[in-house]
Coordinates of C-alpha atoms in Angstrom, one line a residue:
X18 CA -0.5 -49.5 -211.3
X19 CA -0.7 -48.5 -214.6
X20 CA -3.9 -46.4 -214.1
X21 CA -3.0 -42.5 -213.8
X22 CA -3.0 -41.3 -210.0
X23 CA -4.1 -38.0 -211.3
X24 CA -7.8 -38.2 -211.6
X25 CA -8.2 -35.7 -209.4
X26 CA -5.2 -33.3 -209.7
X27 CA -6.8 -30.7 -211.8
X28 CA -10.3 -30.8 -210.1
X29 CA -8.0 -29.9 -207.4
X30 CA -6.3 -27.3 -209.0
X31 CA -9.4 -25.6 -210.2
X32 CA -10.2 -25.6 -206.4
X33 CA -7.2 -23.6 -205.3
X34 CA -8.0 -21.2 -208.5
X35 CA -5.9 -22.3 -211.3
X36 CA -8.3 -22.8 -214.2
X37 CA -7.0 -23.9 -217.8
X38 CA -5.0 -26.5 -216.4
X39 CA -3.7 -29.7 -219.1
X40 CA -1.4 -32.5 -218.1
X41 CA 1.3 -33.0 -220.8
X42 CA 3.4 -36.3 -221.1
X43 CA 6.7 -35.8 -220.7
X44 CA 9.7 -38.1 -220.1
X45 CA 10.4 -40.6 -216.9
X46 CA 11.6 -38.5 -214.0
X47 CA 15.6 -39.3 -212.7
X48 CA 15.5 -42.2 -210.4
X49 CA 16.2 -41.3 -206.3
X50 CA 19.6 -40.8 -205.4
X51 CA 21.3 -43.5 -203.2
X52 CA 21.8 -43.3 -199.6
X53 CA 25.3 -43.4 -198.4
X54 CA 26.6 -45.7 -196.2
X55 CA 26.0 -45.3 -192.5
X56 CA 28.8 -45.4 -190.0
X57 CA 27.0 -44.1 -187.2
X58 CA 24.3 -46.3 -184.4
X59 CA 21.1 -46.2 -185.9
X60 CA 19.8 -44.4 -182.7
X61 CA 22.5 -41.2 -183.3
X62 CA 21.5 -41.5 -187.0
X63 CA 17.8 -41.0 -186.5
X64 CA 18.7 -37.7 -183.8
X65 CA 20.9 -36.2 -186.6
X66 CA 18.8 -37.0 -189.5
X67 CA 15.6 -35.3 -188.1
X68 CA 17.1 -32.5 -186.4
X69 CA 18.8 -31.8 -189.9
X70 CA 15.5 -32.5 -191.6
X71 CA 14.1 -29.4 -189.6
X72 CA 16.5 -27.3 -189.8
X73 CA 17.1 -27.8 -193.5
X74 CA 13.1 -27.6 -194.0
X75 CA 13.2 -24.4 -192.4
X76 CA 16.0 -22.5 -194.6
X77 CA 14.3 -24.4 -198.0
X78 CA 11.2 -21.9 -196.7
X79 CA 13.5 -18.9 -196.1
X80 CA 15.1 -19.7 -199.7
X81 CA 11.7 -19.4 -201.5
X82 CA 11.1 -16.5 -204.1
X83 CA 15.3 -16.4 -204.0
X84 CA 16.5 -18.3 -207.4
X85 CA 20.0 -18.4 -206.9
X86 CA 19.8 -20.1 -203.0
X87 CA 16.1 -22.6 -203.7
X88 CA 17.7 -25.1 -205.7
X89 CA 20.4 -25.7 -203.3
X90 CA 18.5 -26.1 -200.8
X91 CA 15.8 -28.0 -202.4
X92 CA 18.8 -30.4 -203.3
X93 CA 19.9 -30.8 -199.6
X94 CA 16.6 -31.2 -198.4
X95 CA 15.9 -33.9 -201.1
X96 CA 19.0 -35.8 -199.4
X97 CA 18.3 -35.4 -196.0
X98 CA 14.7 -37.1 -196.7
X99 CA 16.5 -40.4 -198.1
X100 CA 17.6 -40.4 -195.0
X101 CA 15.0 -39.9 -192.9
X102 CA 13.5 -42.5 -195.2
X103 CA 15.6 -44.8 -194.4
X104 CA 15.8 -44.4 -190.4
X105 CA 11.6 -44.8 -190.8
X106 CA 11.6 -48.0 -193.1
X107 CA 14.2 -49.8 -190.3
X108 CA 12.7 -48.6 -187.4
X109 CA 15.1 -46.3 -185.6
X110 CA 12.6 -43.3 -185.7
X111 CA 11.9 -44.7 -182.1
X112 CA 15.2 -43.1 -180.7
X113 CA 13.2 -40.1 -181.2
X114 CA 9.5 -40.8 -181.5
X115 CA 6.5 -38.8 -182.3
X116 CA 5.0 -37.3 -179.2
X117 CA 7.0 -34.3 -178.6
X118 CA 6.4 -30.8 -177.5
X119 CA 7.1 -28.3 -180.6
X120 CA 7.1 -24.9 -178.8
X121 CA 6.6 -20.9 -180.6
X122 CA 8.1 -20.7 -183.5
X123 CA 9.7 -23.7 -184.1
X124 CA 6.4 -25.4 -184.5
X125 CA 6.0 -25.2 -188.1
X126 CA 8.7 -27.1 -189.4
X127 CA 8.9 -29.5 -185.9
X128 CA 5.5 -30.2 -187.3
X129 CA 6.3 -30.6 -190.8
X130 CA 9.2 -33.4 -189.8
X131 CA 6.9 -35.3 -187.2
X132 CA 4.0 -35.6 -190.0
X133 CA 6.7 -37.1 -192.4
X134 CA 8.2 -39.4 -190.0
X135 CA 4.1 -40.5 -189.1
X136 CA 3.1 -41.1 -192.5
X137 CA 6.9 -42.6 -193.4
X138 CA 6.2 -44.8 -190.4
X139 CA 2.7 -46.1 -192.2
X140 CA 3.7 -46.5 -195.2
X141 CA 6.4 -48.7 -194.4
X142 CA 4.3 -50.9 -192.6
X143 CA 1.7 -51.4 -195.3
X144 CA 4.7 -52.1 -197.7
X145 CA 5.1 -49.5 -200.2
X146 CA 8.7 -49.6 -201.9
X147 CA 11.7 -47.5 -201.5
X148 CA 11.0 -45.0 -203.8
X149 CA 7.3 -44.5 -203.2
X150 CA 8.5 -43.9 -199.4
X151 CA 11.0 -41.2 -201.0
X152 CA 7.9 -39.2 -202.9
X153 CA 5.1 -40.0 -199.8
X154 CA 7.8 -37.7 -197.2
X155 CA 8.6 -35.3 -199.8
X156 CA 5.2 -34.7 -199.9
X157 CA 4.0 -34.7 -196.4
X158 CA 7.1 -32.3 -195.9
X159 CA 5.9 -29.2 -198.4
X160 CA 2.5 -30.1 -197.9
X161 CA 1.5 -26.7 -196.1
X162 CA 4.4 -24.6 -197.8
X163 CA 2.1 -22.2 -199.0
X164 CA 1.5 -21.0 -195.2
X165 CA 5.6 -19.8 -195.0
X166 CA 4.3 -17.2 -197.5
X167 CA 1.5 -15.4 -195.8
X168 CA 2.1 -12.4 -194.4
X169 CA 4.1 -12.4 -191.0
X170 CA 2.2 -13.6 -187.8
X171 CA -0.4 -14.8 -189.9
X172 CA 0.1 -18.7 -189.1
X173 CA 1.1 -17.6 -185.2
X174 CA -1.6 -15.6 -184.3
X175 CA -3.4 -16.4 -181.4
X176 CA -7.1 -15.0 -181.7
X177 CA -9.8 -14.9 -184.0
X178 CA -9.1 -15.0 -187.4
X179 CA -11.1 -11.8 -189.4
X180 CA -12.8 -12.4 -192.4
X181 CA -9.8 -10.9 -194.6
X182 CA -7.7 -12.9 -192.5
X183 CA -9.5 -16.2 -193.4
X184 CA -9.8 -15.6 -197.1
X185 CA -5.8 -14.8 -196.9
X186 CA -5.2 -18.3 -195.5
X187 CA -7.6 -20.1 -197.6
X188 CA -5.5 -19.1 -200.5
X189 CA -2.6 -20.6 -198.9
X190 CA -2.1 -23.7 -201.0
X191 CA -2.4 -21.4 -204.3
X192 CA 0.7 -20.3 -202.7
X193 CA 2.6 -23.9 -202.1
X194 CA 1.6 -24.9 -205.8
X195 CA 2.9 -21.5 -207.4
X196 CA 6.4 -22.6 -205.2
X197 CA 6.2 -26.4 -205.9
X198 CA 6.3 -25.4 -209.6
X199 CA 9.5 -23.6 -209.3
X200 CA 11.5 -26.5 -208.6
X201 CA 11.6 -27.0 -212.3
X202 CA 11.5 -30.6 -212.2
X203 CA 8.2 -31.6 -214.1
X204 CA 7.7 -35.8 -213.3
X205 CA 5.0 -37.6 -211.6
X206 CA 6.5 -37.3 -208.3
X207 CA 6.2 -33.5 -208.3
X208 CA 2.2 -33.5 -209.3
X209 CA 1.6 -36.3 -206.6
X210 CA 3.1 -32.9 -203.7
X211 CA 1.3 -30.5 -205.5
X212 CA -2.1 -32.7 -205.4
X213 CA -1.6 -33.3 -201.8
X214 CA -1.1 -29.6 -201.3
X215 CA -4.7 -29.0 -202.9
X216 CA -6.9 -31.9 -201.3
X217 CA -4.7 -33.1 -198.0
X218 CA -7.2 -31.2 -195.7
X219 CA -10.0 -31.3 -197.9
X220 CA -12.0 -34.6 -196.3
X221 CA -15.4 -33.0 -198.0
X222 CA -14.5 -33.3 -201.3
X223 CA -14.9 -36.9 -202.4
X224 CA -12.2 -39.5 -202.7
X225 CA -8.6 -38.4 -202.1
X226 CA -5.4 -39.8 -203.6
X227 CA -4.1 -42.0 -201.0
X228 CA -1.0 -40.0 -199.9
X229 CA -3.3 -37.3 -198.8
X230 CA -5.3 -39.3 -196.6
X231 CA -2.4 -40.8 -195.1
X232 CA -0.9 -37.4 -194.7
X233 CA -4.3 -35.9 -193.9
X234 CA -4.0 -38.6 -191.1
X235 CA -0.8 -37.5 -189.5
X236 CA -1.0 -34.3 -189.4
X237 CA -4.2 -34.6 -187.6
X238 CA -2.7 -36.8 -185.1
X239 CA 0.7 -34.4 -184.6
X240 CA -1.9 -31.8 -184.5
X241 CA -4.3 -33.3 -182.0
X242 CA -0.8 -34.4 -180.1
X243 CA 0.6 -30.7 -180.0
X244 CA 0.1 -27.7 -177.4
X245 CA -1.3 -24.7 -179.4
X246 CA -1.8 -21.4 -178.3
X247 CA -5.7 -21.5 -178.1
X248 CA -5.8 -25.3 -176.6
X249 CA -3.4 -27.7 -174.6
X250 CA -2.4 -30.9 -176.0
X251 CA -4.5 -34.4 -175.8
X252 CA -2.6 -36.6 -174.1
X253 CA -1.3 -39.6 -176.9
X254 CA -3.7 -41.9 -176.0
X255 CA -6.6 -39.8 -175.9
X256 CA -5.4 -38.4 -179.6
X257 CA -5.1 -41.8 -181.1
X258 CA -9.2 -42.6 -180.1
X259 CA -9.8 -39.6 -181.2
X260 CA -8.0 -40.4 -184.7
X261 CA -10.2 -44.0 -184.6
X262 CA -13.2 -42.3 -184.5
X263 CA -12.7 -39.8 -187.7
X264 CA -15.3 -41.4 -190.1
X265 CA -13.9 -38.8 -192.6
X266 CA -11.1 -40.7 -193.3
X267 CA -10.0 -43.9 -194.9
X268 CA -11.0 -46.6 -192.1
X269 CA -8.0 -48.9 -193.8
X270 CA -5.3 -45.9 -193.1
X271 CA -7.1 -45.5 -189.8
X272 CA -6.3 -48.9 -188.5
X273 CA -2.4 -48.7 -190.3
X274 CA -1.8 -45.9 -188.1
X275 CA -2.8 -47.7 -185.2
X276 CA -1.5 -51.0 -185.7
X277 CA 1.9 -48.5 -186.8
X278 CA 1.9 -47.0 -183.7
X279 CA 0.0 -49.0 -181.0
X280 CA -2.4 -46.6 -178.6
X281 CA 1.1 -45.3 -176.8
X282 CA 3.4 -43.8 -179.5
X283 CA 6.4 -43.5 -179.3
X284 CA 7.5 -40.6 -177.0
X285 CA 4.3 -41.1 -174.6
X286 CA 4.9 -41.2 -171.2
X287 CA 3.6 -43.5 -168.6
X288 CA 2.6 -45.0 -165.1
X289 CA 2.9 -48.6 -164.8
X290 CA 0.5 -50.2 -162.2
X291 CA 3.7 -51.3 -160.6
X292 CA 4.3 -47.5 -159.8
X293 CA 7.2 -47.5 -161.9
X294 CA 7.2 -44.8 -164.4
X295 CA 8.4 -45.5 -168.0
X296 CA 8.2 -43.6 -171.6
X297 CA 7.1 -45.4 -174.5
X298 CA 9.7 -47.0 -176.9
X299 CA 7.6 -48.6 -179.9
X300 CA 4.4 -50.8 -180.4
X301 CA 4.6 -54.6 -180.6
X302 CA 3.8 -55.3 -183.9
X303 CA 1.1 -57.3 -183.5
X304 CA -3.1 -56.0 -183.2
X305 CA -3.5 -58.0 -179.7
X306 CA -0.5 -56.3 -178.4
X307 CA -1.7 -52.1 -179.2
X308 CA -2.0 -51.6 -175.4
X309 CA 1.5 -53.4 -174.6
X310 CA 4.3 -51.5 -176.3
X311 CA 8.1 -52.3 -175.5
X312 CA 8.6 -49.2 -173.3
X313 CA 11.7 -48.0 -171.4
X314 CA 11.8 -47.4 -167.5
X315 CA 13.0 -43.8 -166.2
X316 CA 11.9 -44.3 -162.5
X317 CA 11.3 -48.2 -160.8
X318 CA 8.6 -49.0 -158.6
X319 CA 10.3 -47.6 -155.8
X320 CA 10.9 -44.0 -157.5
X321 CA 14.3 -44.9 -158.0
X322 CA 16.0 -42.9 -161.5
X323 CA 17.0 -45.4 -163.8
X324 CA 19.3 -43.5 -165.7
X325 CA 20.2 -46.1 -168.4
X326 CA 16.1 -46.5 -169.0
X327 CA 16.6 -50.0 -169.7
X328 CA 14.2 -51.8 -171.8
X329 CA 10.8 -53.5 -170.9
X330 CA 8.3 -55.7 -173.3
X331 CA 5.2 -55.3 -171.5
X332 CA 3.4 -58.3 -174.0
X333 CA 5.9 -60.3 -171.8
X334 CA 4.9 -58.5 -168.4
X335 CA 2.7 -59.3 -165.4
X336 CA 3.4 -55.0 -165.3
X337 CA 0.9 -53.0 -167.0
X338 CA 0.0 -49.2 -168.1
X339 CA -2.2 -47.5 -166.0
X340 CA -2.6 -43.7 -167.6
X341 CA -0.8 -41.6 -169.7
X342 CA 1.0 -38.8 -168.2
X343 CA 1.7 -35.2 -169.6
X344 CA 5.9 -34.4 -170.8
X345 CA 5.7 -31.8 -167.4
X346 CA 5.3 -34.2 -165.0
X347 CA 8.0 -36.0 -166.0
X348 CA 10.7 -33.0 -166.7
X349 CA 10.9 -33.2 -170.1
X350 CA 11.0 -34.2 -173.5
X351 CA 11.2 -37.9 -174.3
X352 CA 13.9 -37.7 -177.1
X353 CA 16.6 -37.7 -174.1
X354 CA 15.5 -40.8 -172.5
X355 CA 14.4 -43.1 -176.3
X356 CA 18.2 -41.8 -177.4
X357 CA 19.8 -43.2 -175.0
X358 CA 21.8 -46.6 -175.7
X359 CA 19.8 -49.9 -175.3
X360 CA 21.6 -52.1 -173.1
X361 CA 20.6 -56.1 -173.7
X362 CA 19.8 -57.5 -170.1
X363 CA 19.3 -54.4 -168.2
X364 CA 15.2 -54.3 -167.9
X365 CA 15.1 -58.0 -165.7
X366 CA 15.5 -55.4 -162.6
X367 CA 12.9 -52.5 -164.2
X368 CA 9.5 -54.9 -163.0
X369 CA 7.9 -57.9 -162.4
X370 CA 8.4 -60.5 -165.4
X371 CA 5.4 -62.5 -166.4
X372 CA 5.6 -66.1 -165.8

């Protein structure tokens, strides 16, 4: 469009305290570096890419307010997201999925990586291009950057916030901007994070630029789908009604997400009314199908492991879910079983095929 996306990016500003801001022209930014070429399964692509992704998110954070180590790893962390780009546009985030536990300390940039494979996830479905893709993960992954430079314990503590406390976190996204800008690198892509960093969790204040309601959306949902410290987490299903019913958001990005993910994400875990227990593997793509997702069996209807978790279609099965069930009373995450190798054939024996 040739209509500026940045109606709203000083308003925004103002809002986290810069005042005085003006928008200068200034030339084209580089174009996004190319992927290499993949040698690897999809599925052991998608594991490496997003455990790199967190790890690399996490030392990026350590690096700020250090000059000599930010651009380097602003530079691998800018690669790493062309990958997990591309493992979201082809669909093998679902070796992985997006209901997973993110435990202590960890939970920061676990979160930061699920909400950019979410909102990755949507935007590839509604169609936007390559490089829009590129920008919309960036984005969604220093959206909350501000909070890795409050003071320590801050973002982890587990009672009530004081009043100093509050005003200290409000000022968080002065903080993300103030790092943003360092990266040097002044192009439209860079305004579009620093806008979502000002307005992503601000539903109150009028129309948003579309990447921060879609990544307003997903972090809500990996919220919602996440044990905290002062609440347990809703179990997927329960998370995703919950997401339908949010009048504060977009009700077109509302119904991507779900038609993106189906009402079982990937990762959820559940009982089939044939007793079998499976974990889900990704959605049928189709808006009759959101409560039949292909899924993949861990136990058969007799309680016997299947430690291949071969794959079942439930649009194409007399089988059926029945509930949801938490990650403890199946023994574990479900990145082991979604990772493991598909094997073509192997789910005739998992339950009963529909005619």
């Amino acid at each position: 469009s040739s209509e500026s996306p940045f109606a709203h990016l000083v308003a925004a500003l103002k809002r986290c305290g810069f005042d005085g801001v003006e928008l200068l022209a200034g030339p084209p930014g580089s174009p996004p570096a190319r992927t290499q070429a993949r040698r690897v399964e999809p599925r052991v692509f998608a594991v490496r890419t997003i455990a790199k992704a967190t790890v690399l998110l996490g030392q990026y954070v350590e690096s700020l307010g250090t000059p000599s180590k930010q651009p380097y790893y602003q530079l691998k962390l800018q690669r790493v997201l062309h990958d997990l780009v591309t493992v979201c546009a082809e669909g093998a985030w679902k070796h992985v999925g997006v209901v997973n536990n993110k435990p202590g300390e960890k939970y920061v940039f676990e979160h930061g990586v699920n909400v950019a494979v979410i909102a990755l996830v949507v935007g590839a479905r509604i169609g936007l291009r390559r490089s829009r893709l590129a920008e919309l993960g960036m984005a969604a992954l220093l959206r909350d950057i501000g909070k890795a430079l409050l003071p320590g314990g801050l973002i982890h503590k587990s009672g009530r916030f004081t009043t100093e406390e509050r005003e200290e976190l409000k000022r968080s996204p002065a903080h993300g901007v103030r790092a943003i800008l360092q990266e040097g690198q002044y192009n439209e892509a860079l305004l579009r994070r620093i806008l979502v960093v000002c307005e992503h969790r601000d539903p109150d204040e009028g129309a948003r630029h579309p990447f921060s309601e879609l990544i307003g959306l997903a972090e809500r949902l990996d919220a919602l789908m996440s044990p905290r410290r002062y609440r347990t987490a809703l179990l997927p299903d329960d998370a995703m009604r919950a997401i339908a019913g949010l009048a504060e958001f977009d009700a077109d990005f509302r119904r991507a997400l779900l038609w993106s993910l189906g009402l079982y994400p990937s990762g959820t875990f559940v009982e089939l009314a044939s007793g079998a227990i499976a974990v889900s593997f990704h959605p049928n793509f189709n808006p009759s199908c959101l409560r039949t997702p292909v899924v993949r069996i861990l136990r058969d209807a007799e309680g016997r492991e299947c430690p291949k978790a071969p794959v079942l279609d439930l649009a194409r099965s007399s089988d059926r879910i029945v509930r949801c069930l938490p990650p403890s009373a199946v023994g574990g995450g479900a990145p082991r079983f979604l990772a493991k190798p598909v094997e073509p054939g192997a789910a005739a024996q998992a339950a009963p095929s529909s005619p």
